[in-house]
């Protein structure tokens, strides 16, 4: 039988929040005796928007805005029931999106 692993992918706009959340997840998993691989920083996704400053003329005058989405990837190898319960009870900040896959 193949070993089970939990793959956790974190996404956030603020890199400080995502690093804090990743450290919290790693600490919780290690406390319950699981092996943690990561967090691995994935490429930052940048969306850029160009907006016209003037409502009527001056097409050459524009404002530029961007949204940066930071991502981290972690694998928890051989999780126990205790590990899964501890991760489910974990309270993370509101700005962090968490995707959990069981493989």
CSV table of C-alpha atoms in Angstrom, one decimal:
chain,number,residue,atom,x,y,z
A,1,UNK,CA,0.0,0.0,0.0
A,2,UNK,CA,1.2,3.5,-0.9
A,3,UNK,CA,1.9,6.0,1.8
A,4,UNK,CA,-0.7,8.7,2.4
A,5,UNK,CA,0.1,12.4,2.2
A,6,UNK,CA,-1.7,15.6,2.7
A,7,UNK,CA,-0.9,18.4,0.2
A,8,UNK,CA,-1.6,21.9,1.5
A,9,UNK,CA,-1.6,24.9,-0.8
A,10,UNK,CA,-1.8,28.4,0.7
A,11,UNK,CA,-2.6,31.6,-1.3
A,12,UNK,CA,-2.7,35.1,0.0
A,13,UNK,CA,-2.1,38.7,-1.1
A,14,UNK,CA,0.1,39.5,1.9
A,15,UNK,CA,3.4,37.5,2.1
A,16,UNK,CA,3.7,38.1,5.9
A,17,UNK,CA,0.3,36.4,6.6
A,18,UNK,CA,1.2,33.5,4.3
A,19,UNK,CA,4.6,32.9,6.0
A,20,UNK,CA,3.0,33.1,9.5
A,21,UNK,CA,0.3,30.6,8.5
A,22,UNK,CA,2.8,28.2,6.9
A,23,UNK,CA,4.9,28.3,10.1
A,24,UNK,CA,1.8,27.6,12.2
A,25,UNK,CA,0.9,24.6,10.1
A,26,UNK,CA,4.4,23.2,10.1
A,27,UNK,CA,4.6,23.6,13.9
A,28,UNK,CA,1.3,21.9,14.5
A,29,UNK,CA,2.1,19.0,12.2
A,30,UNK,CA,5.5,18.4,13.7
A,31,UNK,CA,4.0,18.6,17.2
A,32,UNK,CA,1.8,15.6,16.4
A,33,UNK,CA,4.7,13.6,15.0
A,34,UNK,CA,4.2,13.9,11.2
A,35,UNK,CA,6.9,14.6,8.7
A,36,UNK,CA,6.6,17.9,6.9
A,37,UNK,CA,8.1,18.8,3.5
A,38,UNK,CA,8.1,22.5,2.8
A,39,UNK,CA,6.9,25.2,2.7
A,40,UNK,CA,7.9,25.6,-0.9
A,41,UNK,CA,7.4,29.1,-2.3
A,42,UNK,CA,5.7,28.9,-5.6
A,43,UNK,CA,5.9,31.7,-8.2
A,44,UNK,CA,4.1,34.9,-7.3
A,45,UNK,CA,1.2,35.6,-9.7
A,46,UNK,CA,1.0,39.3,-10.7
A,47,UNK,CA,-2.1,40.8,-12.4
A,48,UNK,CA,-1.6,44.3,-13.8
A,49,UNK,CA,-4.4,46.7,-14.7
A,50,UNK,CA,-4.1,49.9,-16.7
A,51,UNK,CA,-6.8,52.5,-16.0
A,52,UNK,CA,-7.4,55.7,-17.8
A,53,UNK,CA,-6.9,58.7,-15.4
A,54,UNK,CA,-9.2,61.0,-17.4
A,55,UNK,CA,-12.9,60.2,-18.1
A,56,UNK,CA,-12.9,62.0,-21.5
A,57,UNK,CA,-9.5,62.6,-23.2
A,58,UNK,CA,-5.8,62.1,-22.5
A,59,UNK,CA,-5.5,58.4,-23.5
A,60,UNK,CA,-1.7,58.5,-22.8
A,61,UNK,CA,-2.3,59.3,-19.1
A,62,UNK,CA,-2.9,56.1,-17.2
A,63,UNK,CA,-2.7,54.6,-13.7
A,64,UNK,CA,-1.2,51.2,-13.2
A,65,UNK,CA,-2.4,48.8,-10.4
A,66,UNK,CA,-1.3,45.3,-9.7
A,67,UNK,CA,-2.5,42.4,-7.5
A,68,UNK,CA,0.2,40.0,-6.3
A,69,UNK,CA,-0.9,36.5,-5.2
A,70,UNK,CA,1.7,34.7,-3.1
A,71,UNK,CA,1.6,30.9,-2.9
A,72,UNK,CA,3.2,28.2,-0.7
A,73,UNK,CA,3.1,24.4,-1.0
A,74,UNK,CA,3.5,21.9,1.8
A,75,UNK,CA,3.3,18.1,2.0
A,76,UNK,CA,2.6,16.2,5.2
A,77,UNK,CA,3.8,12.6,4.9
A,78,UNK,CA,2.2,9.8,6.9
A,79,UNK,CA,-0.3,11.9,8.8
A,80,UNK,CA,-1.9,10.3,11.9
A,81,UNK,CA,-5.5,10.9,13.1
A,82,UNK,CA,-4.1,13.3,15.7
A,83,UNK,CA,-2.4,15.3,12.9
A,84,UNK,CA,-5.6,15.6,10.9
A,85,UNK,CA,-7.6,16.7,14.0
A,86,UNK,CA,-5.0,19.3,15.0
A,87,UNK,CA,-5.0,20.7,11.4
A,88,UNK,CA,-8.8,20.9,11.3
A,89,UNK,CA,-8.9,22.8,14.6
A,90,UNK,CA,-6.2,25.3,13.5
A,91,UNK,CA,-7.4,28.9,13.2
A,92,UNK,CA,-5.7,30.8,10.3
A,93,UNK,CA,-5.9,34.5,9.4
A,94,UNK,CA,-8.8,35.6,7.2
A,95,UNK,CA,-6.6,36.7,4.3
A,96,UNK,CA,-5.2,33.2,3.7
A,97,UNK,CA,-6.9,30.7,1.3
A,98,UNK,CA,-6.2,27.0,2.1
A,99,UNK,CA,-6.6,24.1,-0.3
A,100,UNK,CA,-6.1,20.6,1.2
A,101,UNK,CA,-5.8,17.5,-0.9
A,102,UNK,CA,-5.4,13.9,0.4
A,103,UNK,CA,-3.3,11.8,-1.9
